PDB file of C-alpha atoms in Angstrom:
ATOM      1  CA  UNK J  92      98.191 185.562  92.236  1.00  0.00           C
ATOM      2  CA  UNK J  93     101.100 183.264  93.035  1.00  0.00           C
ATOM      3  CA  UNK J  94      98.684 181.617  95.557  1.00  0.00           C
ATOM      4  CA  UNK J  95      96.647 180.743  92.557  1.00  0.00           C
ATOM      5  CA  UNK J  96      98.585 179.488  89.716  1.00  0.00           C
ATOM      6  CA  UNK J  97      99.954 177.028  92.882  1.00  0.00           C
ATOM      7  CA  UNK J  98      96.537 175.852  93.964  1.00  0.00           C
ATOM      8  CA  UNK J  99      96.147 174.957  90.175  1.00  0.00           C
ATOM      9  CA  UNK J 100      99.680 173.007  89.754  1.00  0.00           C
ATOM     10  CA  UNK J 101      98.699 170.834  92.783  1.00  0.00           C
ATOM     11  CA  UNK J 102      95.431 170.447  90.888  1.00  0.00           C
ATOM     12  CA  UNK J 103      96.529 169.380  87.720  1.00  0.00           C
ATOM     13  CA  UNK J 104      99.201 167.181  89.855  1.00  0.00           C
ATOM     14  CA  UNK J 105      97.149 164.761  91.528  1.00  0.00           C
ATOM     15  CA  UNK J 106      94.499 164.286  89.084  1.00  0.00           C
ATOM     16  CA  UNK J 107      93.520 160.962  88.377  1.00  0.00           C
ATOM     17  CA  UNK J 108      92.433 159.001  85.106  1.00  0.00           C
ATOM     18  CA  UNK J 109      88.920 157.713  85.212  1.00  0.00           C
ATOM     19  CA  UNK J 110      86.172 156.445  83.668  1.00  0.00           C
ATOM     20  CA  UNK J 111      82.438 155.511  83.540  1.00  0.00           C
ATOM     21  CA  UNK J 112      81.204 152.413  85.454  1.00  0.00           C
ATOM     22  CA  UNK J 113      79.950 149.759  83.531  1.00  0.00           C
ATOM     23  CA  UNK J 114      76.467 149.664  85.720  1.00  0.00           C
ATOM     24  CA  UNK J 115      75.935 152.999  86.473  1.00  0.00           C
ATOM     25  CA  UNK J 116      78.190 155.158  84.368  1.00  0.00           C
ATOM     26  CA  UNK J 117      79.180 156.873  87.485  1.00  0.00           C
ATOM     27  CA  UNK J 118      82.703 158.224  86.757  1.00  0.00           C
ATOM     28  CA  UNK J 119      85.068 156.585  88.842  1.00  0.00           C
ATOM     29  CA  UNK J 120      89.030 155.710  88.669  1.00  0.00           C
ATOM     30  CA  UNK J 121      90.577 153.399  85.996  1.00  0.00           C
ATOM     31  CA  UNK J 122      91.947 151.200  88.195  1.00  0.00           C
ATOM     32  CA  UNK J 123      88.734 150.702  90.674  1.00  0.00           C
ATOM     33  CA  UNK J 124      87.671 147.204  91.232  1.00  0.00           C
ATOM     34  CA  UNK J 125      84.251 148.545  92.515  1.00  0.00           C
ATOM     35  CA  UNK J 126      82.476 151.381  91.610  1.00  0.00           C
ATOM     36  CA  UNK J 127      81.826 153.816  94.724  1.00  0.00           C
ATOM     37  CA  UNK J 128      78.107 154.350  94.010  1.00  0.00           C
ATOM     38  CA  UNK J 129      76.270 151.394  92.468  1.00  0.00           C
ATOM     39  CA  UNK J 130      78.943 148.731  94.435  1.00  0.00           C
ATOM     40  CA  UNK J 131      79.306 146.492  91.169  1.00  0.00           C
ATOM     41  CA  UNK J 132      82.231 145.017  89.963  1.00  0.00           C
ATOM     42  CA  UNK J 133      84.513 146.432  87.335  1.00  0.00           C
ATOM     43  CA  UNK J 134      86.362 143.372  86.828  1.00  0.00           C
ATOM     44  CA  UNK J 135      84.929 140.110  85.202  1.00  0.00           C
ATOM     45  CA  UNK J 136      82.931 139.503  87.820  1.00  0.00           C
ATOM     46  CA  UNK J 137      80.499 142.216  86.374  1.00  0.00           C
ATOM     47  CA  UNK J 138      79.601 139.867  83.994  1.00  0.00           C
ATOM     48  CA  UNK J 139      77.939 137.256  87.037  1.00  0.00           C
ATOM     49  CA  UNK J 140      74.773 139.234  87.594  1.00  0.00           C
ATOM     50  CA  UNK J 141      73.239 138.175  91.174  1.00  0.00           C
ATOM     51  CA  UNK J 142      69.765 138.800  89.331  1.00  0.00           C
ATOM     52  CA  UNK J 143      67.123 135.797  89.463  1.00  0.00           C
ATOM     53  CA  UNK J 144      67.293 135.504  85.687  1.00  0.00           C
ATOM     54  CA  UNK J 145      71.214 135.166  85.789  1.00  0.00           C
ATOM     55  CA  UNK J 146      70.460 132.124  88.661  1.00  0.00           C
ATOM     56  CA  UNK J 147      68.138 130.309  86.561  1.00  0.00           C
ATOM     57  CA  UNK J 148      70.535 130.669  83.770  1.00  0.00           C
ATOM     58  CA  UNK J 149      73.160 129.024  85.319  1.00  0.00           C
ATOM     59  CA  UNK J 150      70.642 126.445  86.750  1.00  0.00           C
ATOM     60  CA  UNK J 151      69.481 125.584  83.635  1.00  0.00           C
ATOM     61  CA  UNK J 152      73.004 125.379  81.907  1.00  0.00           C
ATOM     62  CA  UNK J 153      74.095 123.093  85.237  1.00  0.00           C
ATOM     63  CA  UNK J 154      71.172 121.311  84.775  1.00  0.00           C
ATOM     64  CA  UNK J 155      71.689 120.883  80.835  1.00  0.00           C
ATOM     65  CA  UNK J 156      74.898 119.439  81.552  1.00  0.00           C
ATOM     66  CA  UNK J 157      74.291 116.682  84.113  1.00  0.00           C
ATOM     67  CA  UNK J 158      72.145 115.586  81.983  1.00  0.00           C
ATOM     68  CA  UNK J 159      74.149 116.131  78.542  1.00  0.00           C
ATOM     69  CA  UNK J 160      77.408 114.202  80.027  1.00  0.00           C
ATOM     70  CA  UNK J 161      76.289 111.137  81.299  1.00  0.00           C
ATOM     71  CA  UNK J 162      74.550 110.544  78.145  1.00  0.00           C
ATOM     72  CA  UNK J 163      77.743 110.806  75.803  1.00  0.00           C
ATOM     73  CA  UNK J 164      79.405 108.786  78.073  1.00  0.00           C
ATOM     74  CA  UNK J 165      77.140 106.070  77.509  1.00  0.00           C
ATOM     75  CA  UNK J 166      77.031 106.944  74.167  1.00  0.00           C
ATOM     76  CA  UNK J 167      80.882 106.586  73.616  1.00  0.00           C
ATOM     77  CA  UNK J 168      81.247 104.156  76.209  1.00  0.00           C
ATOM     78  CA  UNK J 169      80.219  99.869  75.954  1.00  0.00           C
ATOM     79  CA  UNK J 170      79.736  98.662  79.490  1.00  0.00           C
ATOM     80  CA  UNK J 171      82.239  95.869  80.371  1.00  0.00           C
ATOM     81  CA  UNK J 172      82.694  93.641  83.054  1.00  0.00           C
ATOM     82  CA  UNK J 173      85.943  93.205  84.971  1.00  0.00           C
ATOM     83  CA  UNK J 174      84.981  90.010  87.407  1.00  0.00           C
ATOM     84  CA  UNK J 175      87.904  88.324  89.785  1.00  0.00           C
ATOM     85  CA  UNK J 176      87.469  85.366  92.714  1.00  0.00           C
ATOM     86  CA  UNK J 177      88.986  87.954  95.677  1.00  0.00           C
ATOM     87  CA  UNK J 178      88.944  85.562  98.633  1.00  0.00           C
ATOM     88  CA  UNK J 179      87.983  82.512  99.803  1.00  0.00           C
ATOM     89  CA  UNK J 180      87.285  80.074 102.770  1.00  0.00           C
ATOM     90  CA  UNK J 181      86.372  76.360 103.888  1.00  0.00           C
ATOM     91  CA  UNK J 182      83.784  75.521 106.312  1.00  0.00           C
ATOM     92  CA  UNK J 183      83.388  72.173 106.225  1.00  0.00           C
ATOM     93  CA  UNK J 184      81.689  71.010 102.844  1.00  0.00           C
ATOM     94  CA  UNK J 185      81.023  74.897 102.799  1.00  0.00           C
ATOM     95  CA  UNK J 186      82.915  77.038 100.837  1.00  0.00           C
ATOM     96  CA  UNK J 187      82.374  80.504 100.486  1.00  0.00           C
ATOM     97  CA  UNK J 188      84.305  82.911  97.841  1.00  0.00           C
ATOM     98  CA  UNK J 189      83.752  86.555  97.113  1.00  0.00           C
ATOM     99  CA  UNK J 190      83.471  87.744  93.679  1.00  0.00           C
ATOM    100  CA  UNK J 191      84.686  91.465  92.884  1.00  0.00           C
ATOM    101  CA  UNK J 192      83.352  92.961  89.749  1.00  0.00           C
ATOM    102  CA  UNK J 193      85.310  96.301  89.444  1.00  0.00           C
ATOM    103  CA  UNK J 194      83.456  96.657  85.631  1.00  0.00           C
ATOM    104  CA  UNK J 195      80.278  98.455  84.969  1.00  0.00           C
ATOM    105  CA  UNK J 196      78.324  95.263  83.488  1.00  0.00           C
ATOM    106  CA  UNK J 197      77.004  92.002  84.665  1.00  0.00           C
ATOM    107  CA  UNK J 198      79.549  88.796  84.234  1.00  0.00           C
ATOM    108  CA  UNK J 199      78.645  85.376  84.542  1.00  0.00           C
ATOM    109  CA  UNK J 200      80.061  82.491  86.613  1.00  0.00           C
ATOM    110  CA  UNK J 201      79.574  79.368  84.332  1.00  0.00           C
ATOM    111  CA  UNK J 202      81.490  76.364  85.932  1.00  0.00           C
ATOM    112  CA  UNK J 203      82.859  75.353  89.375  1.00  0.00           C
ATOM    113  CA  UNK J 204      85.034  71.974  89.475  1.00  0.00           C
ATOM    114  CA  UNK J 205      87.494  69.913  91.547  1.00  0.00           C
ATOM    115  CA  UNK J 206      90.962  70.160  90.323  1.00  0.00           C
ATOM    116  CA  UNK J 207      92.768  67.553  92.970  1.00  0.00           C
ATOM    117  CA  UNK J 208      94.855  64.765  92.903  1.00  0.00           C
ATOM    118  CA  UNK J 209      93.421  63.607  95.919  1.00  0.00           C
ATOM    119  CA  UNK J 210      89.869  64.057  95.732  1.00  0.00           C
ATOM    120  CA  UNK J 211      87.791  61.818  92.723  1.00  0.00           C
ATOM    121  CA  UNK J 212      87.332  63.637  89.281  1.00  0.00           C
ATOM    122  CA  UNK J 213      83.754  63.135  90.279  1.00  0.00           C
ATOM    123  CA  UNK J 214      83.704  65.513  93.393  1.00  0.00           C
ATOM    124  CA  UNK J 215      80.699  68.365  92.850  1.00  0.00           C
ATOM    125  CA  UNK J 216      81.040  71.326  93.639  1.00  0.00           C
ATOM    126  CA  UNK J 217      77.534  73.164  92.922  1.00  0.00           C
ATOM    127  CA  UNK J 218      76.505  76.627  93.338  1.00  0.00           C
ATOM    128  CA  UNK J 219      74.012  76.628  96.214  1.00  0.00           C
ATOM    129  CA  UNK J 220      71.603  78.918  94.516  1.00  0.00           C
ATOM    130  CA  UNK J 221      71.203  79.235  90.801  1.00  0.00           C
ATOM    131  CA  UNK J 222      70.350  82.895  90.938  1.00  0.00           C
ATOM    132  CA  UNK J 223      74.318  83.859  92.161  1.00  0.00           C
ATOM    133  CA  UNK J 224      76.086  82.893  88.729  1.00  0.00           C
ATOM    134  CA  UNK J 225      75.159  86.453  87.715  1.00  0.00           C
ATOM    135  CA  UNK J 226      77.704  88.510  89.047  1.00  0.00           C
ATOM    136  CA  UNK J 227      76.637  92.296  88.976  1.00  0.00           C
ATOM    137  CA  UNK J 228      79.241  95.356  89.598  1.00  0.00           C
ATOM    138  CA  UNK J 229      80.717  95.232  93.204  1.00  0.00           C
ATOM    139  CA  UNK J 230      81.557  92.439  95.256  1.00  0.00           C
ATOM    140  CA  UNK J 231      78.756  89.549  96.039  1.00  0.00           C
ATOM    141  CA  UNK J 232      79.751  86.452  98.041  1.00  0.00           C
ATOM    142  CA  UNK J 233      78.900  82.747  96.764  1.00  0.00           C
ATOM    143  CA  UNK J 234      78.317  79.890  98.583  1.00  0.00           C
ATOM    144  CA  UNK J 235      78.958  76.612  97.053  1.00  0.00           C
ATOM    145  CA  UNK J 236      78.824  72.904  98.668  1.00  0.00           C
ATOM    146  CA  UNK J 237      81.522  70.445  97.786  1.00  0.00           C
ATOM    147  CA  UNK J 238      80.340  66.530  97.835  1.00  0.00           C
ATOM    148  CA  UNK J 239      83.102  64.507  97.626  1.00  0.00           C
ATOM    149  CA  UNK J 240      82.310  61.179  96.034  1.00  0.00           C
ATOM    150  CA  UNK J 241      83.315  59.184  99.429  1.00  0.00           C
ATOM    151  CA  UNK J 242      81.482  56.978 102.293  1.00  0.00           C
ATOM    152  CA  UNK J 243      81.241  57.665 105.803  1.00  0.00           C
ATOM    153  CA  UNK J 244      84.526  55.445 106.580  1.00  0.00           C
ATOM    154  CA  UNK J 245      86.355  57.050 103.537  1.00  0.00           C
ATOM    155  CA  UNK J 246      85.938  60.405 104.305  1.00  0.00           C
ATOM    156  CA  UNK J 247      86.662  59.875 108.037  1.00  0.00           C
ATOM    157  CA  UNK J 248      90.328  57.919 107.192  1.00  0.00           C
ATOM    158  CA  UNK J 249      91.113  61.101 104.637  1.00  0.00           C
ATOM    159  CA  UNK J 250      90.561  62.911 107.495  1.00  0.00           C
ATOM    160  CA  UNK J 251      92.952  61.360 109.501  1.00  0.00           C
ATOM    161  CA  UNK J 252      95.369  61.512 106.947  1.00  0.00           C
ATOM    162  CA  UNK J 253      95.165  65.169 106.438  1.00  0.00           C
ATOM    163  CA  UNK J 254      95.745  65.103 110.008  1.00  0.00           C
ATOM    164  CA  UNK J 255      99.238  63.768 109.383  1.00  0.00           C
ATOM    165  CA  UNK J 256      99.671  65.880 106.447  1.00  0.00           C
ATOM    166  CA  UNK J 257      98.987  68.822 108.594  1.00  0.00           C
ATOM    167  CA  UNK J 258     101.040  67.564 111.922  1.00  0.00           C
ATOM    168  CA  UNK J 259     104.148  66.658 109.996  1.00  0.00           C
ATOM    169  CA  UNK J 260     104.102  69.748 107.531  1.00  0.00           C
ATOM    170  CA  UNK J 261     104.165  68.191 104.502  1.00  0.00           C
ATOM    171  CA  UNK J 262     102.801  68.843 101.109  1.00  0.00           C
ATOM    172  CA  UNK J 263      99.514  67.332 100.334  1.00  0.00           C
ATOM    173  CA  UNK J 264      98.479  66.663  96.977  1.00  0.00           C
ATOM    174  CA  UNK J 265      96.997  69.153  94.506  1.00  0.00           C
ATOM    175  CA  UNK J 266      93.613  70.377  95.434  1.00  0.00           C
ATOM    176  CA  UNK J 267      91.624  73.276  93.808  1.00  0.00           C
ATOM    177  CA  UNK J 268      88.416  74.505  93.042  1.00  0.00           C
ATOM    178  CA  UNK J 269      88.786  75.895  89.887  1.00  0.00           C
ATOM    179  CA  UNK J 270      85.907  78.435  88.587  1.00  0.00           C
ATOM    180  CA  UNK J 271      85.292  79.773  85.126  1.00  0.00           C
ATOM    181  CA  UNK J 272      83.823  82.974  84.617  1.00  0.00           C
ATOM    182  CA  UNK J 273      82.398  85.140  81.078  1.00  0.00           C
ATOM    183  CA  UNK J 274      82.854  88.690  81.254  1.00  0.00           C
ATOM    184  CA  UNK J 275      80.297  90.693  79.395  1.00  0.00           C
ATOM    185  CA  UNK J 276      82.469  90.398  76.435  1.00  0.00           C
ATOM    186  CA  UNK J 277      83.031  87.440  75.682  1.00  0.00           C
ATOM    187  CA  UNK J 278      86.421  86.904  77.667  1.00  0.00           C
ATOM    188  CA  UNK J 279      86.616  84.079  79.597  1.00  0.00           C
ATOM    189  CA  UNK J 280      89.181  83.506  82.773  1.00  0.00           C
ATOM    190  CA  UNK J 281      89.612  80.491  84.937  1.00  0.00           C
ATOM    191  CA  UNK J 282      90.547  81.034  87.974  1.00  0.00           C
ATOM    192  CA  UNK J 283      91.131  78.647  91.052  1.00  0.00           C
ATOM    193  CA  UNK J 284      91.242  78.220  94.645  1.00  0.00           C
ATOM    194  CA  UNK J 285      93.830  76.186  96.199  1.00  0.00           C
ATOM    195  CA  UNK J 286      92.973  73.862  99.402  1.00  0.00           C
ATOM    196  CA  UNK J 287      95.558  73.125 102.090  1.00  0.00           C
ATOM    197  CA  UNK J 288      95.553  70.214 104.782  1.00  0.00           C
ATOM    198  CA  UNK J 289      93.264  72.031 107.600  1.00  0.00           C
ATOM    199  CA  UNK J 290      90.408  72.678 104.397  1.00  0.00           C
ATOM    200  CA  UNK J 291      90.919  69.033 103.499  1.00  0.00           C
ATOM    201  CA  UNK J 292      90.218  67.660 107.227  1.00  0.00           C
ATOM    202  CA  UNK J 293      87.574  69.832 107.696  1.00  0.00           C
ATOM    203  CA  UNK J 294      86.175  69.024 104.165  1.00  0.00           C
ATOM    204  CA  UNK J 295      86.104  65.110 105.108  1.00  0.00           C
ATOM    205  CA  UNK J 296      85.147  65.087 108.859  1.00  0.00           C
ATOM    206  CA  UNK J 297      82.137  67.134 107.614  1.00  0.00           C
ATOM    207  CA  UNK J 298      81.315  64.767 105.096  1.00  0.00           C
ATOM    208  CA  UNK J 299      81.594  61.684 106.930  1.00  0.00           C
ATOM    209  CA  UNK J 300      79.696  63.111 109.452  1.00  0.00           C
ATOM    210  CA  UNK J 301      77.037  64.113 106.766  1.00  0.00           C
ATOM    211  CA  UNK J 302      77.397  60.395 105.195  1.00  0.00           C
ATOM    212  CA  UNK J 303      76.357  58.941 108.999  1.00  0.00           C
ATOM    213  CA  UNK J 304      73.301  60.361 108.882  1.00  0.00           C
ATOM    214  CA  UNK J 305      71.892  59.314 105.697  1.00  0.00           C
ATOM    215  CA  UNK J 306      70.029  56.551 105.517  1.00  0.00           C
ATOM    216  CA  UNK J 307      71.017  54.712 102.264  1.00  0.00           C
ATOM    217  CA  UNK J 308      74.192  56.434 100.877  1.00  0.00           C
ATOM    218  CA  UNK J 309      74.417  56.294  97.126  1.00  0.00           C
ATOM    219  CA  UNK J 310      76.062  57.907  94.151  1.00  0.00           C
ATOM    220  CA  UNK J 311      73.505  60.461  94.074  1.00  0.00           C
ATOM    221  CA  UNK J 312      73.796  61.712  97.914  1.00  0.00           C
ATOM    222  CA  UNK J 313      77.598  61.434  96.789  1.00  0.00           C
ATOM    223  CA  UNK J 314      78.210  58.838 100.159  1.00  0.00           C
ATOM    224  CA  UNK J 315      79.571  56.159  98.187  1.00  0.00           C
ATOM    225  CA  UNK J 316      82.695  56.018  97.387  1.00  0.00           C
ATOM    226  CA  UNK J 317      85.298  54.309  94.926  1.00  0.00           C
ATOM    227  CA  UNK J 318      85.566  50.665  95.227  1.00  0.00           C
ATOM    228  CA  UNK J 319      82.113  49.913  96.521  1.00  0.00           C
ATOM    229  CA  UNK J 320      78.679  49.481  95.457  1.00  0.00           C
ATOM    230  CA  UNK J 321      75.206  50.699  95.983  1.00  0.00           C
TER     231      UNK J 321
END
């Protein structure tokens, strides 16, 4: 009898609170993560249902939103450009500058021009081709030629000044190619770059080896120069 009512105390000791599962209703304990029967969660990840219709649910809703977000952006959002001259370098009558657009719209390069006090007011510097004023997002290099408004002989005794400029260290005059661009809108920035004595030799041994080979320099081939006549 003693034997018993003992048997029963241990009982009643080590029961345990349960309850149903959520899937099955299989009684299990409270605190179970994972029912024992039907293996499904107890937690909140019974609500994720590995079921085909819960997958194309959350496809759809995925798919719903890739498509919902990038159209309030642009909705919300004006596209702008944000255009800078990075670098630059002189080959020759060649010079070569890369444009960085770090925007999300086109910008436009409008003018290039001459800024020396060396070089004649009158110098061109043109865009080599037309189609590389527009300046889309990321970087694009441009290639412009410089035509300096000199002869053959001119050019070559510039050159061999810059030569002294360059073996003596000394400061040569101002010289920059100064370019204006248009963001998308409407802001406009100059921006220039400067030249130093090896550019300037280069520039005008290239030239008045260009000059020697045309057959009847004039303002228009840019191979006459101040002080003489076509």
């Amino acid at each position: 009898m003693q034997g018993k009512q003992l048997k029963s105390d241990i009982n009643q000791s080590i029961d345990v609170e349960t309850y149903l599962c959520s899937q099955c209703r299989h009684e299990i304990p409270k605190d179970a993560l994972l029912c024992s029967k039907c293996n499904s969660y107890q937690d909140w990840r019974r609500y994720i249902s590995g079921s085909q219709i819960s997958l194309a649910l959350i496809a759809a809703i995925l798919s719903i939103t890739g498509i919902v977000i990038p159209e309030m952006y642009r909705l919300f959002h004006e596209p702008i450009s944000k255009a800078t001259i990075s670098t630059s370098s002189v080959d020759g009558t060649t010079l070569r500058v890369t444009v960085l657009n770090r925007g999300d719209a086109s910008a436009v390069l409008t003018k290039s021009w001459m800024d020396s006090e060396y070089l004649a007011g009158a110098t061109v510097v043109r865009l080599r081709n037309d189609n590389d004023a527009l300046i889309p997002p990321g970087s694009k290099l441009v290639i412009f030629d410089i035509i300096p408004l000199l002869s053959e002989l001119q050019s070559y005794e510039g050159s061999m000044e810059m030569l002294g400029y360059g073996f003596s260290k000394a400061e040569i005059p101002k010289t920059e190619v100064r370019f204006e661009l248009v963001q998308s809108n409407g802001d406009l920035i100059i921006q220039s770059v400067k030249l130093n004595a090896d550019d300037l030799f280069n520039l005008l041994r290239a030239n008045s080896n260009r000059c020697s080979a045309v057959a009847e320099p004039n303002f228009d081939n840019g191979c006459i120069g101040p002080g003489e006549l076509e």
